[in-house]
Short mmCIF file of C-alpha atoms and ligand atoms in Angstrom, two decimals:
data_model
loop_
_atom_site.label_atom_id
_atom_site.label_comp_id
_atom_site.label_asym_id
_atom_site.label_seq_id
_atom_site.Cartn_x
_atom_site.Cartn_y
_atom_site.Cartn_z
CA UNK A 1212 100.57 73.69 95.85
CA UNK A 1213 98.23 76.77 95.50
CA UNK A 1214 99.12 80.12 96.98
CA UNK A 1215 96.58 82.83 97.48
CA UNK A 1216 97.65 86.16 96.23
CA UNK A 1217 99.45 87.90 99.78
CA UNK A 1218 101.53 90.20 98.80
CA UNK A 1219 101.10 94.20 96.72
CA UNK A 1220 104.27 95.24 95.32
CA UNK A 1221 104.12 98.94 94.79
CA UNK A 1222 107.02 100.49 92.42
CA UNK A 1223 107.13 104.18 90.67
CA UNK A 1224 107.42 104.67 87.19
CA UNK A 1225 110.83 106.60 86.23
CA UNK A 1226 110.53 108.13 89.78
CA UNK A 1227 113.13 110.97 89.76
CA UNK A 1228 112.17 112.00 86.30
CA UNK A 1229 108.35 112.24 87.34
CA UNK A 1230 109.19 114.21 90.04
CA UNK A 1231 110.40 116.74 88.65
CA UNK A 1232 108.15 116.42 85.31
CA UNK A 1233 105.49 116.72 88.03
CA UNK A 1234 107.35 119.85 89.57
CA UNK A 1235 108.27 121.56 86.52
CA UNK A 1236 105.21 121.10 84.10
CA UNK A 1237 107.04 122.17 81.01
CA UNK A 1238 108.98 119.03 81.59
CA UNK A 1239 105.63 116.89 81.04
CA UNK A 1240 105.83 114.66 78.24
CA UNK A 1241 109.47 115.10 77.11
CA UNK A 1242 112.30 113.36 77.23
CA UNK A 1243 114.20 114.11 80.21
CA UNK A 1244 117.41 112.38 82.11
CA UNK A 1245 118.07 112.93 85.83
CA UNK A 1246 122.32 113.24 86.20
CA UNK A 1247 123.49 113.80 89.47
CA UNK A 1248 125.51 116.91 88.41
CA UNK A 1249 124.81 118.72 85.13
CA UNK A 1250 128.41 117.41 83.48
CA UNK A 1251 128.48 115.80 80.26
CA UNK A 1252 130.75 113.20 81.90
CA UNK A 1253 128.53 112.18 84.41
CA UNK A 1254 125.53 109.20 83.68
CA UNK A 1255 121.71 109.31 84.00
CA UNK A 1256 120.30 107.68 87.21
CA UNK A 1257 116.77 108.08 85.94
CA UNK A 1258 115.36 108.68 82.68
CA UNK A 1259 111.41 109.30 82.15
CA UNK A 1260 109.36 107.38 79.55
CA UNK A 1261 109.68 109.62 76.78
CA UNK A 1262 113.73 109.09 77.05
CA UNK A 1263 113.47 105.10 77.45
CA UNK A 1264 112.13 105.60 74.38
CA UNK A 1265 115.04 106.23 72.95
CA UNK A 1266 117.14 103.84 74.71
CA UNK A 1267 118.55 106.23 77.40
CA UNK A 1268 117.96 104.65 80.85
CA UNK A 1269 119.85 104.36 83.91
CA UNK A 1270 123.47 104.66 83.74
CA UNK A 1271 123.68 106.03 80.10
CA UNK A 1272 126.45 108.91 79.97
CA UNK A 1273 124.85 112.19 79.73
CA UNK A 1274 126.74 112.75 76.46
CA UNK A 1275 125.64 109.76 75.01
CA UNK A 1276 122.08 110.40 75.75
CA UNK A 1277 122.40 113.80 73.79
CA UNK A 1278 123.34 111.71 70.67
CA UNK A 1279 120.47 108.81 71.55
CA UNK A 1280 118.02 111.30 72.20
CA UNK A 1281 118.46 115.07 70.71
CA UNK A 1282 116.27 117.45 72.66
CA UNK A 1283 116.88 115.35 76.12
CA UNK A 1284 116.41 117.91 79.10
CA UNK A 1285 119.20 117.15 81.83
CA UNK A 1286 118.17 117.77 85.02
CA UNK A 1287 119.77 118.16 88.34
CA UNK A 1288 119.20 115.75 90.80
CA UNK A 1289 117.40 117.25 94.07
CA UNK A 1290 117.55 114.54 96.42
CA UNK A 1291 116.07 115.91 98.93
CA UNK A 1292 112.64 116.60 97.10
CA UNK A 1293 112.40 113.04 95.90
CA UNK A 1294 112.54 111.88 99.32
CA UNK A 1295 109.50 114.57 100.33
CA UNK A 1296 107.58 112.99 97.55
CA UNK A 1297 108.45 109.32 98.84
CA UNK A 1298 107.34 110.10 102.43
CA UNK A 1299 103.91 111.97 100.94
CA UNK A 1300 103.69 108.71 98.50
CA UNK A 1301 104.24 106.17 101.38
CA UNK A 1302 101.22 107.84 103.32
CA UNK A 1303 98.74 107.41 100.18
CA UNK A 1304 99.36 104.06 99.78
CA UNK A 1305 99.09 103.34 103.69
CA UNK A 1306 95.98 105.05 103.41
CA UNK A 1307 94.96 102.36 100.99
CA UNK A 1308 96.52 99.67 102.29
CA UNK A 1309 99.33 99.12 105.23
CA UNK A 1310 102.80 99.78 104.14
CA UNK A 1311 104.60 96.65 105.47
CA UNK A 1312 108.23 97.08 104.56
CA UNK A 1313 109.46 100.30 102.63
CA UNK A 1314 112.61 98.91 100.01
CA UNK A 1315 113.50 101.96 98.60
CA UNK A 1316 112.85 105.34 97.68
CA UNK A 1317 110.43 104.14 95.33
CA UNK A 1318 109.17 101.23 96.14
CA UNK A 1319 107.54 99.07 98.76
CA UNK A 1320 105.35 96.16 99.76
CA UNK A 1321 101.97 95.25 101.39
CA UNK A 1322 100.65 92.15 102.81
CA UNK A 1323 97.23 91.51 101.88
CA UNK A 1324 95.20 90.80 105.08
CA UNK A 1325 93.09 87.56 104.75
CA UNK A 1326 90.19 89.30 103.79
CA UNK A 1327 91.57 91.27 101.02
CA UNK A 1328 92.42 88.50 99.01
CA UNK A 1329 89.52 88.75 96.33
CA UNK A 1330 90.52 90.15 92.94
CA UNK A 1331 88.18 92.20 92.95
CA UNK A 1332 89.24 93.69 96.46
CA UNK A 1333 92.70 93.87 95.14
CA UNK A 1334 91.44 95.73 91.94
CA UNK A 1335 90.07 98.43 94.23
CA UNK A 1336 92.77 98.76 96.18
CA UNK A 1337 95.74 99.06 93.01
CA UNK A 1338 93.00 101.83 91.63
CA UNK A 1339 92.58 103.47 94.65
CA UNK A 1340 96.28 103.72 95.24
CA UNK A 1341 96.71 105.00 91.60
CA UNK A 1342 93.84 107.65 91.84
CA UNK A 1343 94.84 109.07 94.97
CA UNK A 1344 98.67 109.62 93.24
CA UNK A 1345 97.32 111.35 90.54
CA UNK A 1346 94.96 113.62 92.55
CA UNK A 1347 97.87 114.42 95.05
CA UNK A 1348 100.38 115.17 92.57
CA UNK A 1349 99.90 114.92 88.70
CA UNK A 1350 99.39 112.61 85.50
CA UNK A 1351 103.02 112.07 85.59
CA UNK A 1352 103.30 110.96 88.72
CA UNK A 1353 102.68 107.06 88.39
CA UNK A 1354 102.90 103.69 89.96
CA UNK A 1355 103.08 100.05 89.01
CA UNK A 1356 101.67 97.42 90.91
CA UNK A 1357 102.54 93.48 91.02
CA UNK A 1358 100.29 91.58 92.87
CA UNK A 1359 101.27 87.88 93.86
CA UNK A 1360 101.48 84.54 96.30
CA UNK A 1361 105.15 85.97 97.83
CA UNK A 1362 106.93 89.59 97.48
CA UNK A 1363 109.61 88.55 95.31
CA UNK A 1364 107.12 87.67 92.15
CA UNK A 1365 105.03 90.85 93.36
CA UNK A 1366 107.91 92.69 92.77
CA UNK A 1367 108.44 90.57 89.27
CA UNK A 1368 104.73 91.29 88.42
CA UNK A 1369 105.42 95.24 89.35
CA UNK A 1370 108.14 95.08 86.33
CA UNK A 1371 106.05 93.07 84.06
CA UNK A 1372 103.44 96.28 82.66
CA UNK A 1373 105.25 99.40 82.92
CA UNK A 1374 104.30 102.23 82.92
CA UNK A 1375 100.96 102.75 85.15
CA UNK A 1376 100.79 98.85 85.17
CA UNK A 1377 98.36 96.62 87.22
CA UNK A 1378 99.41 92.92 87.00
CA UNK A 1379 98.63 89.67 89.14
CA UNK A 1380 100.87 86.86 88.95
CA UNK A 1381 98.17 83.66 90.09
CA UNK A 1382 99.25 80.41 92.01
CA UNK A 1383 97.79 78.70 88.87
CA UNK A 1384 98.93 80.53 86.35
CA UNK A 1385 102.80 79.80 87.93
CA UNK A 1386 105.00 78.86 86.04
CA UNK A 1387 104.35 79.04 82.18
CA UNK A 1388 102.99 83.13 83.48
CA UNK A 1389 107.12 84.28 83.79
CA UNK A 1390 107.78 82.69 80.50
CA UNK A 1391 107.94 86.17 78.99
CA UNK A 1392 110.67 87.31 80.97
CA UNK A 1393 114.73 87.16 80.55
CA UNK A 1394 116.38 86.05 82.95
CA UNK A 1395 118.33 89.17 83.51
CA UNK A 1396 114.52 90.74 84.43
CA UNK A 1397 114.27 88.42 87.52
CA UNK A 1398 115.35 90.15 91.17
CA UNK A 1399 118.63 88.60 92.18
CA UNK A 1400 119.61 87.59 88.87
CA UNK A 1401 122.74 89.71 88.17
CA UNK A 1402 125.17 89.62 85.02
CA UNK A 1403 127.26 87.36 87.11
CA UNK A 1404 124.60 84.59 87.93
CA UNK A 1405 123.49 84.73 84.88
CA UNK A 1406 126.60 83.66 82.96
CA UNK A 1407 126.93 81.55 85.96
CA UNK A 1408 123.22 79.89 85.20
CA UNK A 1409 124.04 79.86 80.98
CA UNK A 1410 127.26 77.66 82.41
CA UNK A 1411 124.74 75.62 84.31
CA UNK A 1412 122.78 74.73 80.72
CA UNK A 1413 119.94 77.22 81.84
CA UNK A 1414 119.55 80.17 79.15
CA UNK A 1415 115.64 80.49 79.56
CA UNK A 1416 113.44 81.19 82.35
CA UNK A 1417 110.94 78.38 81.02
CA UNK A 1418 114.57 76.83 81.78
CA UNK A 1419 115.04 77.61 85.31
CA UNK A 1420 111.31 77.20 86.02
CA UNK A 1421 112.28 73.50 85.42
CA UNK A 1422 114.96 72.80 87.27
CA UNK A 1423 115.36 71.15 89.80
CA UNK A 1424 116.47 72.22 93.70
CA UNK A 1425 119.72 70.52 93.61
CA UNK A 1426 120.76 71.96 90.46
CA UNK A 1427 119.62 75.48 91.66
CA UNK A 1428 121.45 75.17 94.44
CA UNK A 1429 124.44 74.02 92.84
CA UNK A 1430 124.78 76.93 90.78
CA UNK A 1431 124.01 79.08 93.48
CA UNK A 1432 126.22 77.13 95.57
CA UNK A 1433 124.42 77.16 98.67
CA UNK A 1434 121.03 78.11 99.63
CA UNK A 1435 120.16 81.03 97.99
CA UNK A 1436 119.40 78.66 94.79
CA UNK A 1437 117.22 76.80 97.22
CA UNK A 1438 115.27 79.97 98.03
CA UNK A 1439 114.87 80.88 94.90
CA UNK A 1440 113.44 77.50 93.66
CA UNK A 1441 110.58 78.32 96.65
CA UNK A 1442 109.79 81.90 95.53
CA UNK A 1443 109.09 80.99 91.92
CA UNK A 1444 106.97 78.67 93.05
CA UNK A 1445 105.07 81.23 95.69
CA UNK A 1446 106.55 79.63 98.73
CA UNK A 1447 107.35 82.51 101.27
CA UNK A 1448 111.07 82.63 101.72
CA UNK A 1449 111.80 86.50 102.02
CA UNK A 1450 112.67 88.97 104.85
CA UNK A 1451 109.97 91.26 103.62
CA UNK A 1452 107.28 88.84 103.43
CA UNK A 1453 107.54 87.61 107.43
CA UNK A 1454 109.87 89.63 109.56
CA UNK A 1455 108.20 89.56 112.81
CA UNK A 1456 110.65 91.54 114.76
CA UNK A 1457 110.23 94.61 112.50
CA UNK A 1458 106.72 94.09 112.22
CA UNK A 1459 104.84 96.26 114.95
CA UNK A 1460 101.59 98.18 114.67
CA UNK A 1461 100.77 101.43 117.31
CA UNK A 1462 97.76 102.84 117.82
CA UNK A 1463 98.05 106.31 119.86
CA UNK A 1464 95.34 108.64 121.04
CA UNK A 1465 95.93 112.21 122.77
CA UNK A 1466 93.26 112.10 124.98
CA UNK A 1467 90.77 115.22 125.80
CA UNK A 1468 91.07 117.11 129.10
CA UNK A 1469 88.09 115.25 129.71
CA UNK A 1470 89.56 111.71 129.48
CA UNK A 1471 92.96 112.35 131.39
CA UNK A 1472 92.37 111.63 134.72
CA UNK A 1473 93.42 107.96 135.19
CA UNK A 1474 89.97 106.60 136.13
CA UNK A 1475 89.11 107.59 132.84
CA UNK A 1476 92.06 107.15 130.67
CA UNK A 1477 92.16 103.38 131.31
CA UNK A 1478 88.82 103.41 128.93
CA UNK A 1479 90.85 104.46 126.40
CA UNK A 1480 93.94 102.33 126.87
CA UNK A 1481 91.43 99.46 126.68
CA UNK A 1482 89.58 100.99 123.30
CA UNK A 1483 93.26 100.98 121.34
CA UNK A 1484 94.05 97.62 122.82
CA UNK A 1485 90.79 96.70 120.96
CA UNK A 1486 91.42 98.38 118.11
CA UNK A 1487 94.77 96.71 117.74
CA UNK A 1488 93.69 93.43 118.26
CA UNK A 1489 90.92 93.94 115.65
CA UNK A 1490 93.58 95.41 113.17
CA UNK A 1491 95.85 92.78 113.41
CA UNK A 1492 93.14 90.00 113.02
CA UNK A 1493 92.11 91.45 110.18
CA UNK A 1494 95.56 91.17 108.90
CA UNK A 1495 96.08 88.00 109.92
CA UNK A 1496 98.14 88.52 112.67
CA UNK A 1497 99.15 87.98 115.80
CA UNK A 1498 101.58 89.57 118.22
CA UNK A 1499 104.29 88.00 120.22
CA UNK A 1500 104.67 90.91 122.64
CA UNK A 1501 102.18 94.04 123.67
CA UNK A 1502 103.91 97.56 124.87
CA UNK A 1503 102.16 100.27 126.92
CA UNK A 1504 103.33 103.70 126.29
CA UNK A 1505 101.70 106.77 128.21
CA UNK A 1506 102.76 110.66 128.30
CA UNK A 1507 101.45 112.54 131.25
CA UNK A 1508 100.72 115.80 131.32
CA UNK A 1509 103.54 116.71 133.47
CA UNK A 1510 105.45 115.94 130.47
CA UNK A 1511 106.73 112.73 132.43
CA UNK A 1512 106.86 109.43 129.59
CA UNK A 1513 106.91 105.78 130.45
CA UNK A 1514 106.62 102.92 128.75
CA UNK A 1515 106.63 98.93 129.38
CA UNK A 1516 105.87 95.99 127.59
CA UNK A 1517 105.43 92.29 127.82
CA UNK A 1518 105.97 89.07 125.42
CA UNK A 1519 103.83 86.37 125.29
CA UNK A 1520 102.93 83.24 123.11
CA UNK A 1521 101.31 85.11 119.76
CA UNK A 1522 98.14 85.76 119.57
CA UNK A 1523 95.33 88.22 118.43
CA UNK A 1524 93.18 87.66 121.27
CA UNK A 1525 91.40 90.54 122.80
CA UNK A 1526 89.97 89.31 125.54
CA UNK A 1527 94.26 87.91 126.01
CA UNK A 1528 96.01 91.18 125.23
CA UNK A 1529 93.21 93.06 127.82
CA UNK A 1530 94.34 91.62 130.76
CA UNK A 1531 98.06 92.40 129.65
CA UNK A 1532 96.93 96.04 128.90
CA UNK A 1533 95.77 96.03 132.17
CA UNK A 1534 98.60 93.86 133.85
CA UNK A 1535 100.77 96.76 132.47
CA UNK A 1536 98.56 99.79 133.30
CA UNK A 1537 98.69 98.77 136.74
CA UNK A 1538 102.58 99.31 137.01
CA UNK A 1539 102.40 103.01 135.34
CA UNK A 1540 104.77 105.29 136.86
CA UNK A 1541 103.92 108.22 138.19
CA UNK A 1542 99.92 106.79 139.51
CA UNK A 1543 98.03 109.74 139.81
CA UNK A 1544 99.18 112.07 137.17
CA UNK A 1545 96.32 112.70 134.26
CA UNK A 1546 97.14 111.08 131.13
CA UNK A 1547 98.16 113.04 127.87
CA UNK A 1548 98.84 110.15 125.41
CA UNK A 1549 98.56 106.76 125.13
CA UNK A 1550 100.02 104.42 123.05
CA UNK A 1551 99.35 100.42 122.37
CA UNK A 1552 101.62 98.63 120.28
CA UNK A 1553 101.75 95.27 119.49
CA UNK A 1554 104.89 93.99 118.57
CA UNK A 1555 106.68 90.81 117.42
CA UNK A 1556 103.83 90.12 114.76
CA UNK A 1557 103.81 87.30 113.30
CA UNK A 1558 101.04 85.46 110.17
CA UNK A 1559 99.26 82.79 111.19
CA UNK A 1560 100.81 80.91 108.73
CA UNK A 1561 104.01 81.03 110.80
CA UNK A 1562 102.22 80.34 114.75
CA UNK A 1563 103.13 77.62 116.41
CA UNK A 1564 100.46 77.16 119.39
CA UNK A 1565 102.41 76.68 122.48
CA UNK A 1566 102.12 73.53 123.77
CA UNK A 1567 102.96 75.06 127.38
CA UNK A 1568 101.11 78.02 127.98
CA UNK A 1569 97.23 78.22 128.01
CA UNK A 1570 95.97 78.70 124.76
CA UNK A 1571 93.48 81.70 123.64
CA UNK A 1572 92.24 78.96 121.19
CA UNK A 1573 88.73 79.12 123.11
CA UNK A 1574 88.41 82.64 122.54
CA UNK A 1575 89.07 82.32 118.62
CA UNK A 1576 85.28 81.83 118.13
CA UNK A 1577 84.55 84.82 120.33
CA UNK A 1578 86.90 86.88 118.74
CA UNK A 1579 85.71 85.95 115.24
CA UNK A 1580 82.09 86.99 115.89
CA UNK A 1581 82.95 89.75 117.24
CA UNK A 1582 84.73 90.85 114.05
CA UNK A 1583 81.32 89.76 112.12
CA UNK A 1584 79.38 91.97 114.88
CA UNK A 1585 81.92 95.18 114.14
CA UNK A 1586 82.21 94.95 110.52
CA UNK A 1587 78.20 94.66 109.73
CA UNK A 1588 77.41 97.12 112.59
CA UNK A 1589 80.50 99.53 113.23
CA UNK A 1590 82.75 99.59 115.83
CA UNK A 1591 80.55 101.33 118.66
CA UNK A 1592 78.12 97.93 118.11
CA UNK A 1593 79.95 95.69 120.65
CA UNK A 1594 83.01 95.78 122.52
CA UNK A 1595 84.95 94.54 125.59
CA UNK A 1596 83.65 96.41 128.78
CA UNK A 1597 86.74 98.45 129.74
CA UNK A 1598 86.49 100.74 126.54
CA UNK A 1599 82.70 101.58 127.45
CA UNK A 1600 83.13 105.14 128.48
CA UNK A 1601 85.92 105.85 125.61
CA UNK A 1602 83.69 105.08 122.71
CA UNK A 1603 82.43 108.43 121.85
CA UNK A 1604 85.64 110.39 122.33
CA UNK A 1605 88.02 107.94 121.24
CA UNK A 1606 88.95 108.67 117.25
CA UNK A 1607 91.90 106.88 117.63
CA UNK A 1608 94.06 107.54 114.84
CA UNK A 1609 96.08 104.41 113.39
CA UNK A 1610 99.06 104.39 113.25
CA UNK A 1611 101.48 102.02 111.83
CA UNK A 1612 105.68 102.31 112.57
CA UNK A 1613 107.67 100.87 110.20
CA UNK A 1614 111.29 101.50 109.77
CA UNK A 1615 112.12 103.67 106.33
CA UNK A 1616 115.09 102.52 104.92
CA UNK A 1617 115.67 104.93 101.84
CA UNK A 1618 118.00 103.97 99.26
CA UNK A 1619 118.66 105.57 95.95
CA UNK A 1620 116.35 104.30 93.29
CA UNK A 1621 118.58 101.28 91.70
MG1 LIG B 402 110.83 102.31 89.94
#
């Protein structure tokens, strides 16, 4: 089976030390180990290029890199910095591209909407990422990026060109493409599984490219060997790749005196709605449930939301925009802020059409020329009726929630 390329895996170089090379300039281009206190005792929990160089990496003993790598600068950890410079770096790349799942402090992952599946469209967005990190910090600041069918060989392909790398791991070029690797450099292949795979006969990844699901399994002893048999083959198997219940994208507006009042607000509850049925289209989405969020100006905030069978439907999620608008608490209270979210997302690879509920299957064709329509013409060209009115005044800003879940780099 073929696998178009999905999934952006985004990982820093050497973060820590390129922080601080990037905050203290005379650091730039020298070897330089990250310890969490300065005592000889303590080990490294980042080294920059220049150290790797000379075999110092995580975990080395500060003492120990001395000897490896006379000249080393030890540097203090600052936390707290590194996880400034995460949140700035996490809004660069969602400028570039939407940040689906943040892994760490240094690394995250991006589905590829349908239409961004090109190579060439991929290209642009890896070097746009990289140029805007080097124009908001510094040549030491820098980023690898895997590109592939699932986010577990994304991630691979991240590890596969450091520094400053750029790689794309192709359905077709699966599996002789991994060849190069140990299989120490594969995600989820500790020390232990790997004795555990040598005691299994398998030594090479060419090896456990091969092999077969049962015997995968059997070494695993259950089904993580089964998963992993999918995800070198591009299958989607991970959390990160498809997790529709943390998947949600908002799009809020603080509305102009001029559009509070409620007659007039509702234009712009129906423009986001729009907008958010657009964006997740052109993701390749579609969302399980819709929330309606509003702030009045007498400071008052309520909020309500309602599931349905998926779908990216406009014409759909505007009657449940409107559904909800009509149950707003207080009624007659001018509008601040509005929110539209659209929650429980899920691909269209995962849908199932309900076999119950009236479809929005009809209004697929609609929808889809309207896209055409918006993306040759801009997105005053055509739209739904209720937004008519909000079009000029509406800059809605986008707005995507994700939940960051910031771990020490590994
Ligand atoms: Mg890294």
């Amino acid at each position: 089976m073929l696998y178009p390329l999905r999934s952006l895996f985004l990982d820093m170089d050497s973060f820590f030390a390129s922080v601080e090379q990037h905050l203290q300039p005379h650091l730039r281009g020298r070897p330089v180990g990250i310890a969490p206190m300065l005592a000889e005792g303590t080990c490294c929990i980042a080294a920059s290029y220049e150290a790797k160089a000379f075999g110092v990496k995580t975990g080395t003993r500060v003492s120990d890199a001395r000897q490896m790598c006379p000249g080393i600068e030890i540097v203090e950890a600052r936390p707290p910095l590194y996880v400034e410079v995460h949140h700035e770096i996490v809004k660069i790349v969602e400028s570039c591209i939407h940040v689906d799942h943040v892994l760490s402090i240094d690394e995250m992952v991006c589905w590829l909407p349908l239409n961004w599946r090109t190579e060439d469209k991929i290209t642009e967005i890896a070097q746009a990422i990289k140029r805007k990190l080097r124009e908001s910090f510094s040549e030491s600041v820098r980023c690898s990026i895997g590109v592939a069918p699932n986010g577990w060989l994304a991630k691979t392909a991240s590890k596969m060109r450091k520094p400053d790398g750029f790689f794309m791991i192709r359905s077709e070029e699966l599996p002789q493409v991994l060849y190069e690797l140990k299989l120490a450099d594969l995600h989820g292949i500790g020390s232990n599984m790997e004795l555990r795979l040598h005691a299994g006969g398998i030594h090479t990844v060419e090896q456990l490219c091969a092999a077969s699901m049962p015997v995968l399994s059997g070494i695993w002893g259950g089904v993580e060997g089964k998963r992993l048999w999918h995800k070198l083959r591009g299958e989607i198997v991970d959390d990160y790749d498809a997790d529709p219940k943390k998947r949600s994208m908002s799009h809020g507006h603080v509305l102009a005196p001029e559009m509070r009042h409620p007659s007039v607000a509702i234009s712009v509850v129906h423009r986001l709605t729009q907008k958010a049925a657009l964006r997740a289209r052109s993701h390749g989405l579609r969302a399980g449930a819709l929330a309606l969020e509003l702030r009045f100006t007498n400071r008052i905030k309520w909020n309500q939301s309602m599931t349905f069978s998926e779908t990216s439907d406009a014409l759909f999620l505007t009657k449940i925009v409107k559904a909800l608008w009509q149950e707003r608490q207080p009624r007659n209270v001018p509008i601040q802020k509005a929110n539209v979210i659209l929650q429980s997302l899920v691909t269209e690879r995962e849908f199932t059409p309900s076999l119950f509920e009236q479809g929005c299957a009809n209004n697929d064709a609609i929808n889809a020329a309207m896209d055409q329509v918006t993306n040759r013409f801009g997105k005053q060209a055509l739209y739904l009726g209720g937004a008519h009115g909000a079009m000029e005044t509406a800059q809605p800003k986008i707005a995507f929630t994700h939940i960051p879940n910031v771990k020490l780099e590994e």
